[in-house]
mmCIF file of C-alpha atoms in Angstrom:
data_model
loop_
_atom_site.group_PDB
_atom_site.id
_atom_site.type_symbol
_atom_site.label_atom_id
_atom_site.label_comp_id
_atom_site.label_asym_id
_atom_site.label_seq_id
_atom_site.Cartn_x
_atom_site.Cartn_y
_atom_site.Cartn_z
ATOM 1 C CA MET A 901 50.954 3.361 38.349
ATOM 2 C CA ARG A 902 51.619 4.643 41.863
ATOM 3 C CA GLY A 903 55.353 4.654 41.149
ATOM 4 C CA ILE A 904 54.888 6.961 38.170
ATOM 5 C CA GLN A 905 52.818 9.313 40.291
ATOM 6 C CA ARG A 906 55.278 9.258 43.174
ATOM 7 C CA PHE A 907 58.598 9.411 41.326
ATOM 8 C CA GLY A 908 57.964 10.168 37.649
ATOM 9 C CA VAL A 909 55.863 13.313 37.927
ATOM 10 C CA PRO A 910 58.145 15.090 40.447
ATOM 11 C CA PHE A 911 61.190 14.198 38.330
ATOM 12 C CA VAL A 912 59.579 15.651 35.209
ATOM 13 C CA PHE A 913 58.503 18.815 37.034
ATOM 14 C CA LYS A 914 61.941 19.396 38.645
ATOM 15 C CA LYS A 915 64.359 18.270 35.935
ATOM 16 C CA VAL A 916 62.610 18.239 32.548
ATOM 17 C CA LEU A 917 60.140 21.131 32.444
ATOM 18 C CA ALA A 918 61.207 24.764 32.506
ATOM 19 C CA LYS A 919 59.935 27.102 35.231
ATOM 20 C CA HIS A 920 57.444 28.825 32.946
ATOM 21 C CA GLN A 921 55.998 25.456 31.880
ATOM 22 C CA VAL A 922 55.467 24.402 35.502
ATOM 23 C CA GLU A 923 53.866 27.793 36.203
ATOM 24 C CA ARG A 924 51.533 27.317 33.230
ATOM 25 C CA ILE A 925 50.420 23.879 34.458
ATOM 26 C CA TYR A 926 49.737 25.087 37.986
ATOM 27 C CA SER A 927 47.946 28.247 36.850
ATOM 28 C CA THR A 928 45.766 26.148 34.533
ATOM 29 C CA ILE A 929 44.534 24.017 37.435
ATOM 30 C CA GLY A 930 44.242 27.088 39.675
ATOM 31 C CA ARG A 931 46.936 26.384 42.253
ATOM 32 C CA ASP A 932 49.996 28.180 43.555
ATOM 33 C CA ILE A 933 53.391 26.772 42.638
ATOM 34 C CA PRO A 934 54.901 24.728 45.481
ATOM 35 C CA SER A 935 58.400 25.840 46.449
ATOM 36 C CA GLU A 936 59.917 22.389 45.814
ATOM 37 C CA TYR A 937 59.136 22.628 42.079
ATOM 38 C CA GLU A 938 60.661 26.044 41.574
ATOM 39 C CA LYS A 939 64.093 25.966 40.013
ATOM 40 C CA GLN A 940 66.928 27.753 41.755
ATOM 41 C CA GLU A 941 67.557 31.153 40.270
ATOM 42 C CA ALA A 942 69.639 34.170 41.137
ATOM 43 C CA PRO A 943 68.857 35.463 44.624
ATOM 44 C CA SER A 944 66.316 38.232 44.742
ATOM 45 C CA ILE A 945 66.951 41.683 46.127
ATOM 46 C CA PRO A 946 66.678 41.731 49.923
ATOM 47 C CA GLY A 947 63.528 43.385 51.213
ATOM 48 C CA THR A 948 61.464 42.653 48.091
ATOM 49 C CA VAL A 949 58.548 40.276 47.862
ATOM 50 C CA SER A 950 58.424 37.734 45.041
ATOM 51 C CA VAL A 951 55.048 37.631 43.324
ATOM 52 C CA ASN A 952 53.759 34.818 41.138
ATOM 53 C CA THR A 953 52.924 36.538 37.860
ATOM 54 C CA ALA A 954 51.958 33.375 35.975
ATOM 55 C CA ASP A 955 48.224 33.979 36.359
ATOM 56 C CA TYR A 956 48.204 37.753 36.771
ATOM 57 C CA ASN A 957 46.311 38.287 33.508
ATOM 58 C CA VAL A 958 43.561 35.845 34.428
ATOM 59 C CA LYS A 959 43.146 37.260 37.946
ATOM 60 C CA GLN A 960 42.826 40.815 36.637
ATOM 61 C CA SER A 961 40.428 39.609 33.946
ATOM 62 C CA LYS A 962 38.185 37.934 36.538
ATOM 63 C CA ILE A 963 38.197 41.094 38.639
ATOM 64 C CA ALA A 964 37.224 43.168 35.593
ATOM 65 C CA ILE A 965 34.371 40.876 34.558
ATOM 66 C CA GLY A 966 33.108 40.573 38.126
ATOM 67 C CA SER A 967 33.205 44.314 38.738
ATOM 68 C CA GLY A 968 30.921 44.878 35.750
ATOM 69 C CA GLY A 969 27.978 43.416 37.641
ATOM 70 C CA VAL A 970 24.643 43.041 35.882
ATOM 71 C CA ILE A 971 24.465 46.217 33.808
ATOM 72 C CA GLY A 972 28.133 47.231 33.733
ATOM 73 C CA LYS A 973 29.935 50.479 34.465
ATOM 74 C CA GLY A 974 29.403 52.053 31.068
ATOM 75 C CA LEU A 975 31.446 52.354 27.905
ATOM 76 C CA LEU A 976 35.130 53.043 28.724
ATOM 77 C CA LYS A 977 34.336 53.701 32.402
ATOM 78 C CA GLY A 978 35.681 50.477 33.912
ATOM 79 C CA THR A 979 38.532 50.910 36.367
ATOM 80 C CA GLN A 980 40.388 47.681 35.572
ATOM 81 C CA THR A 981 40.500 48.266 31.836
ATOM 82 C CA ARG A 982 40.704 52.055 31.886
ATOM 83 C CA TYR A 983 43.779 52.197 34.101
ATOM 84 C CA GLY A 984 45.579 49.337 32.370
ATOM 85 C CA PHE A 985 45.406 46.638 35.052
ATOM 86 C CA VAL A 986 44.377 44.098 32.419
ATOM 87 C CA PRO A 987 47.163 43.532 29.894
ATOM 88 C CA GLU A 988 46.318 42.861 26.236
ATOM 89 C CA GLN A 989 42.768 44.112 26.725
ATOM 90 C CA ARG A 990 42.346 45.031 23.056
ATOM 91 C CA THR A 991 43.405 41.623 21.723
ATOM 92 C CA ASP A 992 43.260 38.438 23.813
ATOM 93 C CA PHE A 993 41.320 39.858 26.761
ATOM 94 C CA ILE A 994 38.762 41.960 24.899
ATOM 95 C CA PHE A 995 35.875 40.020 26.455
ATOM 96 C CA ASP A 996 36.653 41.364 29.931
ATOM 97 C CA THR A 997 36.493 44.913 28.570
ATOM 98 C CA ILE A 998 32.986 44.141 27.321
ATOM 99 C CA GLY A 999 32.098 42.385 30.581
ATOM 100 C CA GLU A 1000 33.237 45.316 32.695
ATOM 101 C CA GLY A 1001 31.721 47.995 30.498
ATOM 102 C CA PHE A 1002 28.374 46.369 29.715
ATOM 103 C CA GLY A 1003 28.066 43.792 32.510
ATOM 104 C CA PHE A 1004 26.296 40.470 32.377
ATOM 105 C CA ILE A 1005 23.612 41.763 30.035
ATOM 106 C CA GLY A 1006 26.133 43.027 27.460
ATOM 107 C CA SER A 1007 28.134 39.804 27.624
ATOM 108 C CA PHE A 1008 24.944 37.781 27.234
ATOM 109 C CA VAL A 1009 23.873 39.844 24.210
ATOM 110 C CA LEU A 1010 27.314 39.418 22.600
ATOM 111 C CA LEU A 1011 27.259 35.654 23.115
ATOM 112 C CA GLY A 1012 23.686 35.596 21.763
ATOM 113 C CA VAL A 1013 24.811 37.365 18.581
ATOM 114 C CA TYR A 1014 27.613 34.825 18.214
ATOM 115 C CA LEU A 1015 25.102 32.003 18.720
ATOM 116 C CA LEU A 1016 22.895 33.425 15.960
ATOM 117 C CA LEU A 1017 25.934 33.671 13.664
ATOM 118 C CA LEU A 1018 26.863 30.044 14.353
ATOM 119 C CA PHE A 1019 23.271 28.932 13.796
ATOM 120 C CA ARG A 1020 23.169 30.788 10.478
ATOM 121 C CA ILE A 1021 26.474 29.232 9.329
ATOM 122 C CA VAL A 1022 25.194 25.730 10.177
ATOM 123 C CA THR A 1023 21.907 26.471 8.354
ATOM 124 C CA VAL A 1024 23.831 27.550 5.253
ATOM 125 C CA ALA A 1025 26.038 24.455 5.516
ATOM 126 C CA GLU A 1026 22.988 22.173 5.751
ATOM 127 C CA ARG A 1027 21.445 23.381 2.500
ATOM 128 C CA GLN A 1028 24.573 22.816 0.388
ATOM 129 C CA ARG A 1029 24.272 20.233 -2.361
ATOM 130 C CA SER A 1030 27.921 19.161 -2.589
ATOM 131 C CA VAL A 1031 29.794 17.292 0.114
ATOM 132 C CA PHE A 1032 32.732 19.695 -0.078
ATOM 133 C CA SER A 1033 30.552 22.766 0.489
ATOM 134 C CA ARG A 1034 28.759 21.118 3.400
ATOM 135 C CA CYS A 1035 32.036 20.064 5.038
ATOM 136 C CA TYR A 1036 33.481 23.526 4.464
ATOM 137 C CA GLY A 1037 30.458 25.129 6.137
ATOM 138 C CA TYR A 1038 30.764 22.887 9.176
ATOM 139 C CA GLY A 1039 34.495 23.629 9.283
ATOM 140 C CA VAL A 1040 33.821 27.377 9.327
ATOM 141 C CA ALA A 1041 31.282 26.886 12.134
ATOM 142 C CA ALA A 1042 33.820 24.835 14.096
ATOM 143 C CA VAL A 1043 36.552 27.474 13.685
ATOM 144 C CA PHE A 1044 34.224 30.224 14.908
ATOM 145 C CA PHE A 1045 32.890 28.102 17.781
ATOM 146 C CA PHE A 1046 36.327 27.148 19.110
ATOM 147 C CA HIS A 1047 37.656 30.706 18.845
ATOM 148 C CA ILE A 1048 34.665 32.068 20.744
ATOM 149 C CA ALA A 1049 34.591 29.304 23.364
ATOM 150 C CA ILE A 1050 38.326 29.300 24.098
ATOM 151 C CA ASN A 1051 38.617 33.095 24.206
ATOM 152 C CA VAL A 1052 35.712 33.467 26.629
ATOM 153 C CA ALA A 1053 36.884 30.494 28.709
ATOM 154 C CA MET A 1054 40.427 31.831 29.045
ATOM 155 C CA THR A 1055 39.223 35.277 30.156
ATOM 156 C CA VAL A 1056 37.144 33.747 32.962
ATOM 157 C CA GLY A 1057 39.855 31.275 33.960
ATOM 158 C CA LEU A 1058 38.362 28.049 32.599
ATOM 159 C CA ALA A 1059 41.039 27.521 29.929
ATOM 160 C CA PRO A 1060 44.747 28.340 29.713
ATOM 161 C CA VAL A 1061 45.731 31.620 28.079
ATOM 162 C CA ILE A 1062 46.852 30.673 24.571
ATOM 163 C CA GLY A 1063 46.225 33.885 22.663
ATOM 164 C CA ILE A 1064 43.155 33.098 20.565
ATOM 165 C CA PRO A 1065 41.308 36.233 19.355
ATOM 166 C CA LEU A 1066 37.581 36.839 19.642
ATOM 167 C CA PRO A 1067 36.169 36.890 16.080
ATOM 168 C CA PHE A 1068 35.436 40.351 14.649
ATOM 169 C CA ILE A 1069 36.072 42.079 18.001
ATOM 170 C CA SER A 1070 39.732 41.541 18.946
ATOM 171 C CA TYR A 1071 42.142 44.120 17.581
ATOM 172 C CA GLY A 1072 44.231 42.752 14.732
ATOM 173 C CA GLY A 1073 44.017 42.800 10.977
ATOM 174 C CA THR A 1074 45.024 39.189 10.365
ATOM 175 C CA SER A 1075 42.188 37.614 12.353
ATOM 176 C CA LEU A 1076 39.633 40.029 10.891
ATOM 177 C CA LEU A 1077 40.795 39.279 7.359
ATOM 178 C CA THR A 1078 40.853 35.516 7.965
ATOM 179 C CA PHE A 1079 37.356 35.335 9.451
ATOM 180 C CA THR A 1080 35.993 37.578 6.689
ATOM 181 C CA ILE A 1081 37.532 35.409 3.948
ATOM 182 C CA LEU A 1082 36.123 32.270 5.598
ATOM 183 C CA LEU A 1083 32.617 33.740 5.528
ATOM 184 C CA PHE A 1084 32.965 35.159 2.005
ATOM 185 C CA ILE A 1085 33.965 31.763 0.599
ATOM 186 C CA LEU A 1086 30.978 30.173 2.338
ATOM 187 C CA ILE A 1087 28.637 32.846 0.941
ATOM 188 C CA ARG A 1088 30.035 32.292 -2.564
ATOM 189 C CA LEU A 1089 29.602 28.519 -2.293
ATOM 190 C CA ASP A 1090 26.040 29.088 -1.096
ATOM 191 C CA ALA A 1091 25.304 31.395 -4.048
ATOM 192 C CA ASP A 1092 26.435 28.693 -6.508
ATOM 193 C CA ARG A 1093 24.723 25.764 -4.776
ATOM 194 C CA GLN A 1094 21.998 25.409 -7.446
ATOM 195 C CA MET A 1095 24.639 24.826 -10.123
ATOM 196 C CA VAL A 1096 26.295 21.961 -8.198
ATOM 197 C CA LEU A 1097 25.033 18.451 -8.781
ATOM 198 C CA ARG A 1098 25.004 15.861 -6.040
#
């Protein structure tokens, strides 16, 4: 086991993985990339400083959420989001816009609304009479839960950035349509539950 750790892991990091994959691994665990794992590239321009941009989004997102404080800076008055320091702030990083604008209280209220939605979906799933409808309801709850949890975790640096939208808030027609269809099917199954035999 010690041989794999001593020889296998460095070999994989230097010879097998691409530079962006090594950067992703190190940014996920919150460390800077050691120089021995960086692949040799074209020499940089003299007099310039090389900056690790692998975790730039997450660092700016943490600054935005932290600068919101308890009550926030107000709607569209946050400096990080207003001046474009946070990339993709309408899609993947929408939670930091809410955190900076409305602070801890606004973020807590948003997560509370999501918790009520999840509780309602599970309640609807529990009262279904068919196994399919019950499993479908729990599946919808799981999809919503993982989208919410991963999106919030990646904006505060607890999960890698993988581009999962925040339900009903992130900009994008596909996610809005998908989440709406998931809920509409569940509502329709719930409306017909009295007609379904066990």
